[in-house]
């Protein structure tokens, strides 16, 4: 028995980039603000550049995952995005839907940060997962405290000292119960409180500085997370 059910997540937002630049970001440059999707076996079922894109993956027993982007130009080189993520979750529907819908807001915010501050720059992407010990109910709070930003308001300028990584200076561009975003002069740091959705706390680093090393970044941040949850 499974509780496979269809879902639909809809979001509307304005982005600091033309439809052409947003199209580039959501098709070719996903590692700059989300994660690499170039190896996904997705099919473009609608491909009307630069206004309407639908990509879809199908699997056994009716399973599918579909992303739709509808783009309209706005004054000042901006774009309106109508975003629809639909598909079927296999088991744990409510938990998966809750996690996916909350991730959507964070990813689209990060897309806007990329377009505004780093559009078109080469990126070095790193994904780092915390240990299993981070899956406790207060796992994400532990991380915020270790970074020294627990209770710090979104939009604040911060100086963060990270053991094994160094001092990071920038803006806390996103902060809520489940996610944290730190933007420095050359990097987007994204922290994910996935302990609320049955997974370890994780993070991604999007380095636009021109000399990033993903292996060294993963080692440094991985070591930090191990100490946080030791």
PDB file of C-alpha atoms in Angstrom:
ATOM      1  CA  UNK A   1       0.000   0.000   0.000  1.00  0.00           C
ATOM      2  CA  UNK A   2       1.203   3.491  -0.765  1.00  0.00           C
ATOM      3  CA  UNK A   3      -0.236   6.955  -0.363  1.00  0.00           C
ATOM      4  CA  UNK A   4       0.909   8.177  -3.779  1.00  0.00           C
ATOM      5  CA  UNK A   5      -0.951  11.387  -4.557  1.00  0.00           C
ATOM      6  CA  UNK A   6      -0.608  14.203  -7.011  1.00  0.00           C
ATOM      7  CA  UNK A   7       0.577  17.587  -5.816  1.00  0.00           C
ATOM      8  CA  UNK A   8       0.803  21.100  -7.208  1.00  0.00           C
ATOM      9  CA  UNK A   9       2.907  23.955  -5.833  1.00  0.00           C
ATOM     10  CA  UNK A  10       2.246  27.378  -7.358  1.00  0.00           C
ATOM     11  CA  UNK A  11       4.312  30.526  -6.845  1.00  0.00           C
ATOM     12  CA  UNK A  12       4.251  33.981  -8.404  1.00  0.00           C
ATOM     13  CA  UNK A  13       7.164  36.359  -8.013  1.00  0.00           C
ATOM     14  CA  UNK A  14       9.055  39.200  -9.678  1.00  0.00           C
ATOM     15  CA  UNK A  15      12.707  38.760 -10.524  1.00  0.00           C
ATOM     16  CA  UNK A  16      15.538  41.253 -11.180  1.00  0.00           C
ATOM     17  CA  UNK A  17      16.288  40.012 -14.679  1.00  0.00           C
ATOM     18  CA  UNK A  18      14.760  39.966 -18.146  1.00  0.00           C
ATOM     19  CA  UNK A  19      12.806  36.878 -19.248  1.00  0.00           C
ATOM     20  CA  UNK A  20      15.843  35.935 -21.353  1.00  0.00           C
ATOM     21  CA  UNK A  21      18.148  36.011 -18.324  1.00  0.00           C
ATOM     22  CA  UNK A  22      15.666  34.129 -16.135  1.00  0.00           C
ATOM     23  CA  UNK A  23      15.299  31.497 -18.871  1.00  0.00           C
ATOM     24  CA  UNK A  24      19.072  31.068 -18.937  1.00  0.00           C
ATOM     25  CA  UNK A  25      19.160  30.728 -15.170  1.00  0.00           C
ATOM     26  CA  UNK A  26      16.432  28.073 -14.939  1.00  0.00           C
ATOM     27  CA  UNK A  27      17.711  26.031 -17.887  1.00  0.00           C
ATOM     28  CA  UNK A  28      21.510  26.302 -17.993  1.00  0.00           C
ATOM     29  CA  UNK A  29      22.663  27.933 -14.760  1.00  0.00           C
ATOM     30  CA  UNK A  30      20.771  26.008 -12.068  1.00  0.00           C
ATOM     31  CA  UNK A  31      23.974  25.259 -10.142  1.00  0.00           C
ATOM     32  CA  UNK A  32      24.325  29.005  -9.536  1.00  0.00           C
ATOM     33  CA  UNK A  33      21.213  29.195  -7.345  1.00  0.00           C
ATOM     34  CA  UNK A  34      19.767  25.713  -6.766  1.00  0.00           C
ATOM     35  CA  UNK A  35      21.702  22.584  -7.789  1.00  0.00           C
ATOM     36  CA  UNK A  36      22.929  21.102 -11.084  1.00  0.00           C
ATOM     37  CA  UNK A  37      20.108  19.631 -13.172  1.00  0.00           C
ATOM     38  CA  UNK A  38      21.986  19.066 -16.415  1.00  0.00           C
ATOM     39  CA  UNK A  39      21.944  15.283 -15.932  1.00  0.00           C
ATOM     40  CA  UNK A  40      18.211  15.048 -15.288  1.00  0.00           C
ATOM     41  CA  UNK A  41      16.322  12.998 -17.899  1.00  0.00           C
ATOM     42  CA  UNK A  42      13.736  15.758 -18.288  1.00  0.00           C
ATOM     43  CA  UNK A  43      11.879  16.412 -21.532  1.00  0.00           C
ATOM     44  CA  UNK A  44      10.818  19.901 -22.635  1.00  0.00           C
ATOM     45  CA  UNK A  45       7.144  19.452 -23.401  1.00  0.00           C
ATOM     46  CA  UNK A  46       6.720  23.216 -23.966  1.00  0.00           C
ATOM     47  CA  UNK A  47       9.686  25.235 -25.231  1.00  0.00           C
ATOM     48  CA  UNK A  48       8.617  28.750 -26.188  1.00  0.00           C
ATOM     49  CA  UNK A  49      11.662  30.933 -25.558  1.00  0.00           C
ATOM     50  CA  UNK A  50      11.699  33.136 -23.515  1.00  0.00           C
ATOM     51  CA  UNK A  51       8.133  33.054 -22.209  1.00  0.00           C
ATOM     52  CA  UNK A  52       6.923  29.502 -21.503  1.00  0.00           C
ATOM     53  CA  UNK A  53       8.872  26.424 -20.492  1.00  0.00           C
ATOM     54  CA  UNK A  54       7.575  23.088 -19.237  1.00  0.00           C
ATOM     55  CA  UNK A  55       9.961  20.254 -18.386  1.00  0.00           C
ATOM     56  CA  UNK A  56       8.755  16.841 -17.316  1.00  0.00           C
ATOM     57  CA  UNK A  57      10.106  13.518 -16.124  1.00  0.00           C
ATOM     58  CA  UNK A  58       7.951  10.370 -16.209  1.00  0.00           C
ATOM     59  CA  UNK A  59       8.443   7.104 -14.387  1.00  0.00           C
ATOM     60  CA  UNK A  60       6.751   3.800 -13.583  1.00  0.00           C
ATOM     61  CA  UNK A  61       3.141   3.506 -12.453  1.00  0.00           C
ATOM     62  CA  UNK A  62       2.168   6.994 -13.544  1.00  0.00           C
ATOM     63  CA  UNK A  63       4.867   8.797 -11.554  1.00  0.00           C
ATOM     64  CA  UNK A  64       5.868  12.196 -12.949  1.00  0.00           C
ATOM     65  CA  UNK A  65       7.636  15.391 -11.945  1.00  0.00           C
ATOM     66  CA  UNK A  66       6.932  18.588 -13.879  1.00  0.00           C
ATOM     67  CA  UNK A  67       8.165  22.170 -13.707  1.00  0.00           C
ATOM     68  CA  UNK A  68       6.454  25.036 -15.513  1.00  0.00           C
ATOM     69  CA  UNK A  69       7.831  28.562 -15.901  1.00  0.00           C
ATOM     70  CA  UNK A  70       5.741  31.325 -17.438  1.00  0.00           C
ATOM     71  CA  UNK A  71       7.674  34.576 -17.901  1.00  0.00           C
ATOM     72  CA  UNK A  72       6.434  38.086 -18.677  1.00  0.00           C
ATOM     73  CA  UNK A  73       8.651  41.168 -19.138  1.00  0.00           C
ATOM     74  CA  UNK A  74       8.283  44.038 -16.692  1.00  0.00           C
ATOM     75  CA  UNK A  75       9.645  47.567 -16.771  1.00  0.00           C
ATOM     76  CA  UNK A  76      13.225  48.116 -15.673  1.00  0.00           C
ATOM     77  CA  UNK A  77      14.643  44.863 -17.015  1.00  0.00           C
ATOM     78  CA  UNK A  78      12.609  42.726 -14.633  1.00  0.00           C
ATOM     79  CA  UNK A  79      10.386  39.711 -15.177  1.00  0.00           C
ATOM     80  CA  UNK A  80       7.259  38.241 -13.650  1.00  0.00           C
ATOM     81  CA  UNK A  81       7.486  34.499 -13.041  1.00  0.00           C
ATOM     82  CA  UNK A  82       4.522  32.153 -12.662  1.00  0.00           C
ATOM     83  CA  UNK A  83       5.961  28.873 -11.389  1.00  0.00           C
ATOM     84  CA  UNK A  84       4.144  25.558 -11.054  1.00  0.00           C
ATOM     85  CA  UNK A  85       5.729  22.383  -9.682  1.00  0.00           C
ATOM     86  CA  UNK A  86       3.489  19.349 -10.026  1.00  0.00           C
ATOM     87  CA  UNK A  87       3.794  15.606  -9.881  1.00  0.00           C
ATOM     88  CA  UNK A  88       3.287  12.592  -7.653  1.00  0.00           C
ATOM     89  CA  UNK A  89       4.910  11.952  -4.289  1.00  0.00           C
ATOM     90  CA  UNK A  90       5.499   8.336  -3.332  1.00  0.00           C
ATOM     91  CA  UNK A  91       4.655   7.843   0.356  1.00  0.00           C
ATOM     92  CA  UNK A  92       4.856  10.397   3.201  1.00  0.00           C
ATOM     93  CA  UNK A  93       2.793  12.798   1.094  1.00  0.00           C
ATOM     94  CA  UNK A  94       2.194  15.487   3.694  1.00  0.00           C
ATOM     95  CA  UNK A  95       5.823  15.601   4.812  1.00  0.00           C
ATOM     96  CA  UNK A  96       7.110  15.685   1.237  1.00  0.00           C
ATOM     97  CA  UNK A  97       4.620  18.343   0.186  1.00  0.00           C
ATOM     98  CA  UNK A  98       5.440  20.506   3.191  1.00  0.00           C
ATOM     99  CA  UNK A  99       9.152  20.248   2.458  1.00  0.00           C
ATOM    100  CA  UNK A 100       8.833  20.900  -1.265  1.00  0.00           C
ATOM    101  CA  UNK A 101       6.523  23.894  -0.879  1.00  0.00           C
ATOM    102  CA  UNK A 102       8.792  25.532   1.697  1.00  0.00           C
ATOM    103  CA  UNK A 103      11.888  24.830  -0.426  1.00  0.00           C
ATOM    104  CA  UNK A 104      10.200  26.571  -3.365  1.00  0.00           C
ATOM    105  CA  UNK A 105      10.102  29.931  -1.610  1.00  0.00           C
ATOM    106  CA  UNK A 106      13.785  29.669  -0.671  1.00  0.00           C
ATOM    107  CA  UNK A 107      14.938  28.544  -4.115  1.00  0.00           C
ATOM    108  CA  UNK A 108      13.056  31.321  -5.901  1.00  0.00           C
ATOM    109  CA  UNK A 109      14.454  33.869  -3.463  1.00  0.00           C
ATOM    110  CA  UNK A 110      17.954  32.551  -4.172  1.00  0.00           C
ATOM    111  CA  UNK A 111      17.272  32.775  -7.909  1.00  0.00           C
ATOM    112  CA  UNK A 112      16.551  36.468  -7.397  1.00  0.00           C
ATOM    113  CA  UNK A 113      19.765  36.916  -5.412  1.00  0.00           C
ATOM    114  CA  UNK A 114      21.763  35.279  -8.183  1.00  0.00           C
ATOM    115  CA  UNK A 115      20.192  37.411 -10.902  1.00  0.00           C
ATOM    116  CA  UNK A 116      20.691  40.616  -8.947  1.00  0.00           C
ATOM    117  CA  UNK A 117      24.268  40.118  -7.783  1.00  0.00           C
ATOM    118  CA  UNK A 118      26.003  37.390  -9.804  1.00  0.00           C
ATOM    119  CA  UNK A 119      24.146  36.935 -13.102  1.00  0.00           C
ATOM    120  CA  UNK A 120      26.286  35.241 -15.729  1.00  0.00           C
ATOM    121  CA  UNK A 121      29.347  34.693 -13.538  1.00  0.00           C
ATOM    122  CA  UNK A 122      30.946  31.224 -13.545  1.00  0.00           C
ATOM    123  CA  UNK A 123      30.125  29.298 -10.391  1.00  0.00           C
ATOM    124  CA  UNK A 124      31.698  26.516  -8.364  1.00  0.00           C
ATOM    125  CA  UNK A 125      28.907  24.545  -6.687  1.00  0.00           C
ATOM    126  CA  UNK A 126      29.322  22.476  -3.527  1.00  0.00           C
ATOM    127  CA  UNK A 127      26.717  20.417  -1.690  1.00  0.00           C
ATOM    128  CA  UNK A 128      27.395  19.467   1.931  1.00  0.00           C
ATOM    129  CA  UNK A 129      25.204  17.246   4.080  1.00  0.00           C
ATOM    130  CA  UNK A 130      25.287  17.274   7.863  1.00  0.00           C
ATOM    131  CA  UNK A 131      25.608  14.072   9.886  1.00  0.00           C
ATOM    132  CA  UNK A 132      22.625  11.992  10.980  1.00  0.00           C
ATOM    133  CA  UNK A 133      22.831  13.649  14.402  1.00  0.00           C
ATOM    134  CA  UNK A 134      21.498  16.857  12.808  1.00  0.00           C
ATOM    135  CA  UNK A 135      18.040  15.284  12.333  1.00  0.00           C
ATOM    136  CA  UNK A 136      16.918  16.161  15.851  1.00  0.00           C
ATOM    137  CA  UNK A 137      14.031  18.656  16.254  1.00  0.00           C
ATOM    138  CA  UNK A 138      16.461  21.427  17.251  1.00  0.00           C
ATOM    139  CA  UNK A 139      19.063  20.539  14.625  1.00  0.00           C
ATOM    140  CA  UNK A 140      18.702  23.733  12.601  1.00  0.00           C
ATOM    141  CA  UNK A 141      18.671  25.911  15.713  1.00  0.00           C
ATOM    142  CA  UNK A 142      21.977  24.302  16.700  1.00  0.00           C
ATOM    143  CA  UNK A 143      23.452  25.365  13.369  1.00  0.00           C
ATOM    144  CA  UNK A 144      22.184  28.936  13.691  1.00  0.00           C
ATOM    145  CA  UNK A 145      23.694  29.186  17.159  1.00  0.00           C
ATOM    146  CA  UNK A 146      27.016  27.781  15.947  1.00  0.00           C
ATOM    147  CA  UNK A 147      27.063  30.412  13.194  1.00  0.00           C
ATOM    148  CA  UNK A 148      26.131  33.118  15.678  1.00  0.00           C
ATOM    149  CA  UNK A 149      23.009  34.192  13.788  1.00  0.00           C
ATOM    150  CA  UNK A 150      20.199  32.704  15.863  1.00  0.00           C
ATOM    151  CA  UNK A 151      17.678  35.502  16.332  1.00  0.00           C
ATOM    152  CA  UNK A 152      19.385  37.797  13.809  1.00  0.00           C
ATOM    153  CA  UNK A 153      16.864  39.465  11.499  1.00  0.00           C
ATOM    154  CA  UNK A 154      16.768  38.912   7.760  1.00  0.00           C
ATOM    155  CA  UNK A 155      18.499  41.780   5.981  1.00  0.00           C
ATOM    156  CA  UNK A 156      21.095  42.261   8.715  1.00  0.00           C
ATOM    157  CA  UNK A 157      24.778  42.677   7.971  1.00  0.00           C
ATOM    158  CA  UNK A 158      26.728  39.941   9.743  1.00  0.00           C
ATOM    159  CA  UNK A 159      30.263  38.815  10.468  1.00  0.00           C
ATOM    160  CA  UNK A 160      30.352  35.036  10.828  1.00  0.00           C
ATOM    161  CA  UNK A 161      33.383  33.133  12.086  1.00  0.00           C
ATOM    162  CA  UNK A 162      33.282  29.536  10.895  1.00  0.00           C
ATOM    163  CA  UNK A 163      35.773  27.119  12.432  1.00  0.00           C
ATOM    164  CA  UNK A 164      37.895  25.661   9.632  1.00  0.00           C
ATOM    165  CA  UNK A 165      36.430  28.002   7.025  1.00  0.00           C
ATOM    166  CA  UNK A 166      37.231  31.529   8.204  1.00  0.00           C
ATOM    167  CA  UNK A 167      35.405  34.817   8.607  1.00  0.00           C
ATOM    168  CA  UNK A 168      32.471  35.537   6.320  1.00  0.00           C
ATOM    169  CA  UNK A 169      31.148  39.078   5.923  1.00  0.00           C
ATOM    170  CA  UNK A 170      27.865  39.749   4.212  1.00  0.00           C
ATOM    171  CA  UNK A 171      24.112  40.020   4.442  1.00  0.00           C
ATOM    172  CA  UNK A 172      21.711  37.548   5.969  1.00  0.00           C
ATOM    173  CA  UNK A 173      19.486  37.682   2.901  1.00  0.00           C
ATOM    174  CA  UNK A 174      17.032  35.010   4.062  1.00  0.00           C
ATOM    175  CA  UNK A 175      16.114  33.670   7.476  1.00  0.00           C
ATOM    176  CA  UNK A 176      13.181  31.682   8.790  1.00  0.00           C
ATOM    177  CA  UNK A 177      12.502  28.527  10.763  1.00  0.00           C
ATOM    178  CA  UNK A 178      13.722  26.212   8.016  1.00  0.00           C
ATOM    179  CA  UNK A 179      16.233  28.076   5.851  1.00  0.00           C
ATOM    180  CA  UNK A 180      19.093  30.537   6.058  1.00  0.00           C
ATOM    181  CA  UNK A 181      20.830  32.486   3.318  1.00  0.00           C
ATOM    182  CA  UNK A 182      24.113  34.371   3.630  1.00  0.00           C
ATOM    183  CA  UNK A 183      25.353  36.449   0.690  1.00  0.00           C
ATOM    184  CA  UNK A 184      28.928  37.689   0.696  1.00  0.00           C
ATOM    185  CA  UNK A 185      30.713  39.704  -1.970  1.00  0.00           C
ATOM    186  CA  UNK A 186      31.416  36.604  -4.044  1.00  0.00           C
ATOM    187  CA  UNK A 187      29.404  33.675  -2.633  1.00  0.00           C
ATOM    188  CA  UNK A 188      25.879  32.525  -1.839  1.00  0.00           C
ATOM    189  CA  UNK A 189      25.709  30.222   1.202  1.00  0.00           C
ATOM    190  CA  UNK A 190      22.392  28.366   1.543  1.00  0.00           C
ATOM    191  CA  UNK A 191      21.516  26.395   4.696  1.00  0.00           C
ATOM    192  CA  UNK A 192      18.627  23.917   4.783  1.00  0.00           C
ATOM    193  CA  UNK A 193      16.849  22.829   7.962  1.00  0.00           C
ATOM    194  CA  UNK A 194      15.741  19.552   6.474  1.00  0.00           C
ATOM    195  CA  UNK A 195      15.595  18.025   9.940  1.00  0.00           C
ATOM    196  CA  UNK A 196      11.992  19.280   9.888  1.00  0.00           C
ATOM    197  CA  UNK A 197      11.308  17.090   6.846  1.00  0.00           C
ATOM    198  CA  UNK A 198      12.944  13.862   7.974  1.00  0.00           C
ATOM    199  CA  UNK A 199      16.445  14.447   6.601  1.00  0.00           C
ATOM    200  CA  UNK A 200      19.787  15.811   7.842  1.00  0.00           C
ATOM    201  CA  UNK A 201      20.564  19.522   7.882  1.00  0.00           C
ATOM    202  CA  UNK A 202      22.373  20.453   4.669  1.00  0.00           C
ATOM    203  CA  UNK A 203      23.901  23.360   2.827  1.00  0.00           C
ATOM    204  CA  UNK A 204      25.075  24.474  -0.599  1.00  0.00           C
ATOM    205  CA  UNK A 205      27.849  26.877  -1.529  1.00  0.00           C
ATOM    206  CA  UNK A 206      27.676  28.844  -4.783  1.00  0.00           C
ATOM    207  CA  UNK A 207      31.120  30.406  -5.236  1.00  0.00           C
ATOM    208  CA  UNK A 208      31.435  33.131  -7.886  1.00  0.00           C
ATOM    209  CA  UNK A 209      34.888  34.282  -6.791  1.00  0.00           C
ATOM    210  CA  UNK A 210      36.717  32.653  -9.677  1.00  0.00           C
ATOM    211  CA  UNK A 211      39.050  30.435  -7.657  1.00  0.00           C
ATOM    212  CA  UNK A 212      36.723  28.106  -5.768  1.00  0.00           C
ATOM    213  CA  UNK A 213      37.608  24.487  -5.039  1.00  0.00           C
ATOM    214  CA  UNK A 214      34.572  22.283  -4.401  1.00  0.00           C
ATOM    215  CA  UNK A 215      36.571  19.491  -2.771  1.00  0.00           C
ATOM    216  CA  UNK A 216      38.247  21.827  -0.275  1.00  0.00           C
ATOM    217  CA  UNK A 217      34.971  23.639   0.388  1.00  0.00           C
ATOM    218  CA  UNK A 218      33.187  20.361   1.124  1.00  0.00           C
ATOM    219  CA  UNK A 219      35.971  19.262   3.458  1.00  0.00           C
ATOM    220  CA  UNK A 220      35.998  22.545   5.395  1.00  0.00           C
ATOM    221  CA  UNK A 221      32.232  22.864   5.817  1.00  0.00           C
ATOM    222  CA  UNK A 222      31.818  19.138   6.404  1.00  0.00           C
ATOM    223  CA  UNK A 223      34.290  19.368   9.254  1.00  0.00           C
ATOM    224  CA  UNK A 224      32.418  22.321  10.716  1.00  0.00           C
ATOM    225  CA  UNK A 225      29.074  20.491  10.576  1.00  0.00           C
ATOM    226  CA  UNK A 226      30.604  17.405  12.201  1.00  0.00           C
ATOM    227  CA  UNK A 227      31.748  19.556  15.135  1.00  0.00           C
ATOM    228  CA  UNK A 228      28.347  21.279  15.437  1.00  0.00           C
ATOM    229  CA  UNK A 229      26.608  17.924  15.814  1.00  0.00           C
ATOM    230  CA  UNK A 230      29.291  15.992  17.673  1.00  0.00           C
TER     231      UNK A 230
END
